[in-house]
Amino acid sequence: MGIFSAITIVLSDDDASGSDAVRWATAELKRTLDKRDVATTIAGTAGPGLNIEIASGAQCFPPKISAPRPEKEESFALHREENRILAWGADERGLVYALTELADRVRYADGEDLFAGTFPLVEQPSARVRSMARLFCSEEEDKVWFYDKQQWRDYLTMLVSNRFNRFALTLGMGYNYPYHNPWISDVYFYFPYPFLLQVPGYKVDVIELSEEERDTNLEMLKFVAREAAKRGLEFQLALWTQRYDFDDVPRANYTVRGVTNDNLAPYCRDALTLLLKEVPEITGLTFRVHVEGGIAEGDYGFWREAFAGVAAAGRPVEIDMHGKGLDHEMLQIARQSGMPFAASPKYLAEHMGPPYHQSAIRNKEYPPEVARSEREQLSEGSRKFLRYSYGDLLTKDKDYKVIYRIWAGTQRVLLWGDPAFAAGYGRSSMFAGSDGVEWCEPQSFKGRMGTGIPGTRFNYQKHGMPTRYDWQKYDYQYRVWGRLLYCPEAPRESWMRYLEHECGDAAEACEQGLSWASRVLPLISLTHGPSASNNHYWPEVYTNMPLIEGTGQRAYGFDMEGPVRFGNAPTFDSSLFANPREYAELLLAGKESHRYTPLDVADWLEKMADGCDQAVFGAKKTASFGKPAVQRMIVDIQICGGIARFFAEKFRAACWAELFIATKVSKLIEPVIDHARRSVMAWQTAADVSRDLYHDDLTYGPQSWLRGSWHSRLPEIQAEILDLESLRGGGKTESVQPTAAVQAAIDALIGRNPVLTQTFNIEAPLAFKPGGDFTVRVTDAVDEAPVLHYRHINQAERWKAMTMTRNGQGYSAVVPGDYTNSKFHLQYFISAKKDGRAVLSPGLEENLANEPYCTALQI
């Protein structure tokens, strides 16, 4: 029961306290207390026992809290006195967070004090938009959760309790390309409107869909929207596809009829208006405005009609346009609609990296001289730089939101949960005037492109491992992500209370293990980028890329320049990371790298693997090791540890392989084989863990590289060793001895020093006026003149560099006024040599969670 036998929740009479969302949160707190057998009442005045007093507004901020009152919307504070807790919110949503924080403490309390925790607690949001996207991609796998009302209640309660402020139900994302696509089979909700509505004046319907099921779909949509609004969540409906080849999809399981080239635009316009009127809780709509959404790029007339349909609903509805292919004409069309509008570029291609925004895009993402086709004149032409990052959207004078979307390409199955990375995302999602982030939740794309398999939604084959709902495996992930996006300085107890409740005395080991494990795949994604597309590159269940051409499967040619081999795969940040080929070229030229090398990446990965191993060892010694919650975490930590060692050895092998390819020196194949064998052993450990636990065929698409498992990948990884051994002297290559230059490169590789991260004493303004010189000074002692690297915060441009000049006791460089005279902010970093070693400043800190460059904003 706790130390109080009776509790009164006291509602004030201000507008925020009387809102539906606050009343829901109050009732949720009462329900949680009732489950702990505490007599709880909701009243307008104080009662006996403990009183929880609810208040909002500046005048009601607890006067005994020494911290300043937060000015931001959605802020909250909790203050406790002997028989009184004051729950304060800056507004309605702030009060919801205060009350759900109290409910969370009660839910996971282990002692008598049900509200134990930090008092006073004052939190305010960092990321303004904190959205979670749930994707409907498979009729076979997704209908179950879509029609489950209790699932929705629990899921939306979980989101708001973890400080998310937006939920995005995402439809029409089942395929990437709507034209002449032989894979199109499962089209449920692909073109969403006729699966939800009968639009008056149009004979558009789905032949195989009954009116009853269509009406049920709309009622479920209304239910989800009401439940989201009840909790104070914004409800975003993503409608990714506006047409496909309705008459050229012989494998499709449903037939859309009645849509023609002439009526498509007016039908979509009127469907949008009707949908928004039927579901008034919809606060925003997301559209894919490039060719993959079914509308040829440059067809602005369609979008004028569609956005007119949004405006005709008669209330503000945010128009969110996916970034790929977005141009200024589309922004203007949205602006002219009179609706609030946003652009939503991808955070890091269709993958997830460390929290910072890549400082440079891949070379392949710069615009070509000629577009691939008329339909793709923007996304594969003049606006190609916006395919996989923020492009040129972050201007000083922008009048739209920029909300990043973290795609589900990197990690779909394994648990994630690193507080340091989550806090880093909380800070970096506001980069240069941005507004927040939307995350495609775990298991996004499960069963995509018609690959749903009955009974495999939870991925596990071992009895006792699945949770009640698919998302509950990732409870900790949602908790860490949401709470630290909201407040990067949130106290550790806010996630540890959950771990201690679920994992008992294994909580510390699980926390540390997941922290290490959760950095593995984002680092791999950043530094090994054979494809920006999640449809060709899935590092979590990796399709092996050969170290030397012709020695393995070639599944990555779609999105790589040059030879398809591991060492030639580009990084997703070419200004800060060198790939193995580039590093080998520097070694052979007798030069040092001012960028992080593949061996630096390997060292980071090995440290992560060691951290995973230590956590697993610690967890095995606990009494709680056998609990399902602990097992779900520990096995995923083990698999991530194996993946980390695999890629660490693969990067090392690739450096030797690139030297071998460039020189044909026979003895270089031996370290290639040695490191490759070690990589196979590492993958074997992951496969051994997964074999009896996970299904053999985890399906996220029809191609071989989008399905399978760790143990099913093992044979092709093992086979590469035989191919490499055939390259030994006496086999396919003649014996070649190293020249002096090659031997120097070998010695440099063996004796290499890591590139250091060091925070120099950099003196530069935090802001600047366009047209004025921008001066950067460094006062640290270095071996030689450092180099200033700088660029507008515009991914369409390439970085510039200048050697800094001696200035008194330090060095300085001036970015001239004709360069600062633009509409963009600036970013910069410094490379130098200190005590004989390459240094980057600010560079990446040990936990990889910071921004490795400085920024200066226009004023």
PDB file of C-alpha atoms in Angstrom, residues 110-300:
ATOM      1  CA  ASP A 110       9.779  -1.501  -5.127  1.00  0.00           C
ATOM      2  CA  GLY A 111       9.704   0.096  -1.665  1.00  0.00           C
ATOM      3  CA  GLU A 112       7.051   1.630   0.556  1.00  0.00           C
ATOM      4  CA  ASP A 113       7.502   5.098  -0.888  1.00  0.00           C
ATOM      5  CA  LEU A 114       5.614   4.839  -4.149  1.00  0.00           C
ATOM      6  CA  PHE A 115       6.859   8.233  -5.330  1.00  0.00           C
ATOM      7  CA  ALA A 116      10.542   7.715  -4.526  1.00  0.00           C
ATOM      8  CA  GLY A 117      12.820   9.588  -6.888  1.00  0.00           C
ATOM      9  CA  THR A 118      14.231  12.987  -7.619  1.00  0.00           C
ATOM     10  CA  PHE A 119      12.501  15.929  -5.931  1.00  0.00           C
ATOM     11  CA  PRO A 120      12.421  18.632  -6.974  1.00  0.00           C
ATOM     12  CA  LEU A 121      12.435  17.581 -10.612  1.00  0.00           C
ATOM     13  CA  VAL A 122      12.368  20.216 -13.344  1.00  0.00           C
ATOM     14  CA  GLU A 123      12.457  19.138 -16.995  1.00  0.00           C
ATOM     15  CA  GLN A 124      11.961  20.945 -20.278  1.00  0.00           C
ATOM     16  CA  PRO A 125      12.087  19.732 -23.879  1.00  0.00           C
ATOM     17  CA  SER A 126      15.118  19.840 -26.105  1.00  0.00           C
ATOM     18  CA  ALA A 127      13.630  18.388 -29.312  1.00  0.00           C
ATOM     19  CA  ARG A 128      10.375  20.208 -30.028  1.00  0.00           C
ATOM     20  CA  VAL A 129       8.941  17.347 -32.097  1.00  0.00           C
ATOM     21  CA  ARG A 130       9.392  13.849 -30.685  1.00  0.00           C
ATOM     22  CA  SER A 131       7.505  11.501 -32.954  1.00  0.00           C
ATOM     23  CA  MET A 132       7.184   7.739 -33.204  1.00  0.00           C
ATOM     24  CA  ALA A 133       6.059   6.186 -36.486  1.00  0.00           C
ATOM     25  CA  ARG A 134       4.300   2.825 -36.668  1.00  0.00           C
ATOM     26  CA  LEU A 135       4.172   1.388 -40.189  1.00  0.00           C
ATOM     27  CA  PHE A 136       1.446  -0.781 -41.680  1.00  0.00           C
ATOM     28  CA  CYS A 137       3.308  -2.775 -44.355  1.00  0.00           C
ATOM     29  CA  SER A 138       1.836  -6.262 -44.256  1.00  0.00           C
ATOM     30  CA  GLU A 139      -1.754  -7.411 -44.207  1.00  0.00           C
ATOM     31  CA  GLU A 140      -0.566 -10.747 -42.809  1.00  0.00           C
ATOM     32  CA  GLU A 141       1.363  -9.284 -39.880  1.00  0.00           C
ATOM     33  CA  ASP A 142      -0.109  -5.846 -39.209  1.00  0.00           C
ATOM     34  CA  LYS A 143      -3.853  -6.349 -39.158  1.00  0.00           C
ATOM     35  CA  VAL A 144      -3.566  -8.065 -35.785  1.00  0.00           C
ATOM     36  CA  TRP A 145      -2.256  -4.990 -34.012  1.00  0.00           C
ATOM     37  CA  PHE A 146      -4.242  -2.534 -36.120  1.00  0.00           C
ATOM     38  CA  TYR A 147      -7.578  -3.959 -34.937  1.00  0.00           C
ATOM     39  CA  ASP A 148      -6.542  -4.494 -31.286  1.00  0.00           C
ATOM     40  CA  LYS A 149      -8.046  -1.639 -29.250  1.00  0.00           C
ATOM     41  CA  GLN A 150      -6.367  -2.568 -25.964  1.00  0.00           C
ATOM     42  CA  GLN A 151      -3.026  -2.729 -27.732  1.00  0.00           C
ATOM     43  CA  TRP A 152      -3.588   0.837 -28.919  1.00  0.00           C
ATOM     44  CA  ARG A 153      -4.538   2.052 -25.428  1.00  0.00           C
ATOM     45  CA  ASP A 154      -1.423   0.545 -23.888  1.00  0.00           C
ATOM     46  CA  TYR A 155       0.853   1.619 -26.732  1.00  0.00           C
ATOM     47  CA  LEU A 156      -0.266   5.259 -26.754  1.00  0.00           C
ATOM     48  CA  THR A 157      -0.081   5.413 -22.963  1.00  0.00           C
ATOM     49  CA  MET A 158       3.487   4.141 -23.178  1.00  0.00           C
ATOM     50  CA  LEU A 159       4.385   6.813 -25.737  1.00  0.00           C
ATOM     51  CA  VAL A 160       3.045   9.773 -23.789  1.00  0.00           C
ATOM     52  CA  SER A 161       4.476   8.412 -20.525  1.00  0.00           C
ATOM     53  CA  ASN A 162       7.899   8.519 -22.185  1.00  0.00           C
ATOM     54  CA  ARG A 163       7.453  12.163 -23.274  1.00  0.00           C
ATOM     55  CA  PHE A 164       6.691  11.628 -26.959  1.00  0.00           C
ATOM     56  CA  ASN A 165       4.385  14.338 -28.238  1.00  0.00           C
ATOM     57  CA  ARG A 166       3.463  12.947 -31.641  1.00  0.00           C
ATOM     58  CA  PHE A 167       2.382   9.600 -33.021  1.00  0.00           C
ATOM     59  CA  ALA A 168       2.537   8.949 -36.769  1.00  0.00           C
ATOM     60  CA  LEU A 169       0.450   6.125 -38.192  1.00  0.00           C
ATOM     61  CA  THR A 170       2.164   5.424 -41.489  1.00  0.00           C
ATOM     62  CA  LEU A 171       0.342   3.952 -44.496  1.00  0.00           C
ATOM     63  CA  GLY A 172       1.441   3.392 -48.073  1.00  0.00           C
ATOM     64  CA  MET A 173       5.114   2.681 -47.343  1.00  0.00           C
ATOM     65  CA  GLY A 174       5.012  -0.926 -48.490  1.00  0.00           C
ATOM     66  CA  TYR A 175       7.017  -0.423 -51.673  1.00  0.00           C
ATOM     67  CA  ASN A 176       9.677   1.941 -52.949  1.00  0.00           C
ATOM     68  CA  TYR A 177       8.653   2.315 -56.532  1.00  0.00           C
ATOM     69  CA  PRO A 178       5.085   2.331 -57.911  1.00  0.00           C
ATOM     70  CA  TYR A 179       5.838   1.851 -61.610  1.00  0.00           C
ATOM     71  CA  HIS A 180       6.407  -1.517 -63.335  1.00  0.00           C
ATOM     72  CA  ASN A 181       7.332  -3.100 -60.024  1.00  0.00           C
ATOM     73  CA  PRO A 182       7.167  -6.923 -60.176  1.00  0.00           C
ATOM     74  CA  TRP A 183       7.328  -7.197 -56.384  1.00  0.00           C
ATOM     75  CA  ILE A 184       3.984  -5.479 -55.768  1.00  0.00           C
ATOM     76  CA  SER A 185       1.680  -8.050 -54.222  1.00  0.00           C
ATOM     77  CA  ASP A 186       0.379  -6.968 -50.803  1.00  0.00           C
ATOM     78  CA  VAL A 187      -1.318  -3.624 -51.459  1.00  0.00           C
ATOM     79  CA  TYR A 188      -3.459  -3.310 -48.334  1.00  0.00           C
ATOM     80  CA  PHE A 189      -3.393   0.422 -47.457  1.00  0.00           C
ATOM     81  CA  TYR A 190      -0.743   1.020 -50.155  1.00  0.00           C
ATOM     82  CA  PHE A 191      -3.093   3.521 -51.823  1.00  0.00           C
ATOM     83  CA  PRO A 192      -4.932   4.214 -48.571  1.00  0.00           C
ATOM     84  CA  TYR A 193      -8.067   6.191 -49.441  1.00  0.00           C
ATOM     85  CA  PRO A 194     -10.357   3.459 -50.867  1.00  0.00           C
ATOM     86  CA  PHE A 195      -9.437   1.170 -47.948  1.00  0.00           C
ATOM     87  CA  LEU A 196     -10.933   3.805 -45.633  1.00  0.00           C
ATOM     88  CA  LEU A 197     -13.529   5.821 -47.541  1.00  0.00           C
ATOM     89  CA  GLN A 198     -16.187   5.868 -50.203  1.00  0.00           C
ATOM     90  CA  VAL A 199     -15.725   9.359 -51.621  1.00  0.00           C
ATOM     91  CA  PRO A 200     -19.003  10.791 -52.988  1.00  0.00           C
ATOM     92  CA  GLY A 201     -18.924  11.544 -56.691  1.00  0.00           C
ATOM     93  CA  TYR A 202     -16.290   8.910 -57.525  1.00  0.00           C
ATOM     94  CA  LYS A 203     -16.723   5.255 -58.373  1.00  0.00           C
ATOM     95  CA  VAL A 204     -13.423   4.316 -56.784  1.00  0.00           C
ATOM     96  CA  ASP A 205     -13.300   1.210 -54.639  1.00  0.00           C
ATOM     97  CA  VAL A 206     -11.362  -1.964 -53.865  1.00  0.00           C
ATOM     98  CA  ILE A 207     -13.025  -4.952 -55.535  1.00  0.00           C
ATOM     99  CA  GLU A 208     -12.062  -7.582 -52.960  1.00  0.00           C
ATOM    100  CA  LEU A 209     -12.728  -5.357 -49.919  1.00  0.00           C
ATOM    101  CA  SER A 210     -16.174  -5.475 -48.330  1.00  0.00           C
ATOM    102  CA  GLU A 211     -17.922  -2.269 -47.314  1.00  0.00           C
ATOM    103  CA  GLU A 212     -17.997  -3.620 -43.769  1.00  0.00           C
ATOM    104  CA  GLU A 213     -14.220  -4.025 -43.628  1.00  0.00           C
ATOM    105  CA  ARG A 214     -13.670  -0.616 -45.193  1.00  0.00           C
ATOM    106  CA  ASP A 215     -15.945   0.967 -42.590  1.00  0.00           C
ATOM    107  CA  THR A 216     -14.180  -0.980 -39.831  1.00  0.00           C
ATOM    108  CA  ASN A 217     -10.859   0.420 -41.014  1.00  0.00           C
ATOM    109  CA  LEU A 218     -12.192   3.966 -40.778  1.00  0.00           C
ATOM    110  CA  GLU A 219     -13.650   3.327 -37.331  1.00  0.00           C
ATOM    111  CA  MET A 220     -10.300   1.995 -36.143  1.00  0.00           C
ATOM    112  CA  LEU A 221      -8.569   5.057 -37.528  1.00  0.00           C
ATOM    113  CA  LYS A 222     -11.035   7.251 -35.655  1.00  0.00           C
ATOM    114  CA  PHE A 223     -10.477   5.223 -32.492  1.00  0.00           C
ATOM    115  CA  VAL A 224      -6.684   5.569 -32.673  1.00  0.00           C
ATOM    116  CA  ALA A 225      -6.968   9.298 -33.341  1.00  0.00           C
ATOM    117  CA  ARG A 226      -9.331   9.818 -30.392  1.00  0.00           C
ATOM    118  CA  GLU A 227      -7.107   7.814 -28.061  1.00  0.00           C
ATOM    119  CA  ALA A 228      -4.052   9.804 -29.136  1.00  0.00           C
ATOM    120  CA  ALA A 229      -5.849  13.131 -28.630  1.00  0.00           C
ATOM    121  CA  LYS A 230      -7.171  11.976 -25.272  1.00  0.00           C
ATOM    122  CA  ARG A 231      -3.560  11.608 -24.097  1.00  0.00           C
ATOM    123  CA  GLY A 232      -2.459  14.945 -25.522  1.00  0.00           C
ATOM    124  CA  LEU A 233      -0.536  13.413 -28.435  1.00  0.00           C
ATOM    125  CA  GLU A 234      -0.491  14.984 -31.872  1.00  0.00           C
ATOM    126  CA  PHE A 235      -1.836  12.488 -34.383  1.00  0.00           C
ATOM    127  CA  GLN A 236       0.037  12.475 -37.684  1.00  0.00           C
ATOM    128  CA  LEU A 237      -1.310  10.366 -40.532  1.00  0.00           C
ATOM    129  CA  ALA A 238       1.316   9.517 -43.144  1.00  0.00           C
ATOM    130  CA  LEU A 239      -0.056   8.821 -46.632  1.00  0.00           C
ATOM    131  CA  TRP A 240       3.061   7.865 -48.540  1.00  0.00           C
ATOM    132  CA  THR A 241       1.587   6.721 -51.852  1.00  0.00           C
ATOM    133  CA  GLN A 242      -0.831   8.659 -54.062  1.00  0.00           C
ATOM    134  CA  ARG A 243      -0.963   6.175 -56.933  1.00  0.00           C
ATOM    135  CA  TYR A 244       0.639   3.085 -58.422  1.00  0.00           C
ATOM    136  CA  ASP A 245       0.126   1.105 -61.614  1.00  0.00           C
ATOM    137  CA  PHE A 246      -3.357  -0.055 -60.632  1.00  0.00           C
ATOM    138  CA  ASP A 247      -3.812  -1.979 -63.892  1.00  0.00           C
ATOM    139  CA  ASP A 248      -0.294  -3.443 -64.085  1.00  0.00           C
ATOM    140  CA  VAL A 249       0.077  -5.392 -60.835  1.00  0.00           C
ATOM    141  CA  PRO A 250      -0.858  -8.996 -61.659  1.00  0.00           C
ATOM    142  CA  ARG A 251       0.322 -10.276 -58.273  1.00  0.00           C
ATOM    143  CA  ALA A 252      -1.660  -7.753 -56.202  1.00  0.00           C
ATOM    144  CA  ASN A 253      -3.997  -9.209 -53.581  1.00  0.00           C
ATOM    145  CA  TYR A 254      -6.490  -6.330 -53.970  1.00  0.00           C
ATOM    146  CA  THR A 255      -7.697  -4.451 -57.020  1.00  0.00           C
ATOM    147  CA  VAL A 256      -8.288  -0.707 -56.924  1.00  0.00           C
ATOM    148  CA  ARG A 257     -10.681   0.337 -59.662  1.00  0.00           C
ATOM    149  CA  GLY A 258     -12.095   3.608 -60.894  1.00  0.00           C
ATOM    150  CA  VAL A 259      -8.916   5.721 -60.724  1.00  0.00           C
ATOM    151  CA  THR A 260      -7.872   7.353 -63.989  1.00  0.00           C
ATOM    152  CA  ASN A 261      -5.266   9.900 -64.973  1.00  0.00           C
ATOM    153  CA  ASP A 262      -8.035  12.484 -65.236  1.00  0.00           C
ATOM    154  CA  ASN A 263      -9.684  11.919 -61.863  1.00  0.00           C
ATOM    155  CA  LEU A 264      -6.653  11.025 -59.719  1.00  0.00           C
ATOM    156  CA  ALA A 265      -5.890  14.545 -58.474  1.00  0.00           C
ATOM    157  CA  PRO A 266      -9.496  15.591 -57.723  1.00  0.00           C
ATOM    158  CA  TYR A 267     -10.188  12.210 -56.132  1.00  0.00           C
ATOM    159  CA  CYS A 268      -7.182  12.520 -53.796  1.00  0.00           C
ATOM    160  CA  ARG A 269      -8.132  16.129 -53.039  1.00  0.00           C
ATOM    161  CA  ASP A 270     -11.692  15.232 -52.050  1.00  0.00           C
ATOM    162  CA  ALA A 271     -10.585  12.086 -50.217  1.00  0.00           C
ATOM    163  CA  LEU A 272      -8.236  14.187 -48.085  1.00  0.00           C
ATOM    164  CA  THR A 273     -10.968  16.668 -47.237  1.00  0.00           C
ATOM    165  CA  LEU A 274     -13.396  13.909 -46.331  1.00  0.00           C
ATOM    166  CA  LEU A 275     -10.791  12.039 -44.292  1.00  0.00           C
ATOM    167  CA  LEU A 276      -9.907  15.133 -42.275  1.00  0.00           C
ATOM    168  CA  LYS A 277     -13.565  15.852 -41.597  1.00  0.00           C
ATOM    169  CA  GLU A 278     -14.256  12.250 -40.594  1.00  0.00           C
ATOM    170  CA  VAL A 279     -11.228  12.217 -38.263  1.00  0.00           C
ATOM    171  CA  PRO A 280     -10.974  15.711 -36.760  1.00  0.00           C
ATOM    172  CA  GLU A 281      -8.198  14.645 -34.368  1.00  0.00           C
ATOM    173  CA  ILE A 282      -5.695  14.400 -37.244  1.00  0.00           C
ATOM    174  CA  THR A 283      -3.216  17.226 -36.636  1.00  0.00           C
ATOM    175  CA  GLY A 284      -0.894  16.619 -39.568  1.00  0.00           C
ATOM    176  CA  LEU A 285      -0.416  14.690 -42.796  1.00  0.00           C
ATOM    177  CA  THR A 286       2.851  13.359 -44.206  1.00  0.00           C
ATOM    178  CA  PHE A 287       3.316  13.019 -47.964  1.00  0.00           C
ATOM    179  CA  ARG A 288       6.076  11.476 -50.061  1.00  0.00           C
ATOM    180  CA  VAL A 289       6.338  14.146 -52.752  1.00  0.00           C
ATOM    181  CA  HIS A 290       8.886  12.522 -55.056  1.00  0.00           C
ATOM    182  CA  VAL A 291       8.370   9.874 -57.712  1.00  0.00           C
ATOM    183  CA  GLU A 292       8.224   6.945 -55.290  1.00  0.00           C
ATOM    184  CA  GLY A 293       4.901   8.285 -54.018  1.00  0.00           C
ATOM    185  CA  GLY A 294       3.399   7.763 -57.468  1.00  0.00           C
ATOM    186  CA  ILE A 295       3.445  11.359 -58.727  1.00  0.00           C
ATOM    187  CA  ALA A 296       6.050  12.348 -61.292  1.00  0.00           C
ATOM    188  CA  GLU A 297       8.428  15.011 -60.022  1.00  0.00           C
ATOM    189  CA  GLY A 298       7.511  18.386 -61.433  1.00  0.00           C
ATOM    190  CA  ASP A 299       3.793  17.557 -61.489  1.00  0.00           C
ATOM    191  CA  TYR A 300       2.984  20.513 -59.260  1.00  0.00           C
TER     192      TYR A 300
END
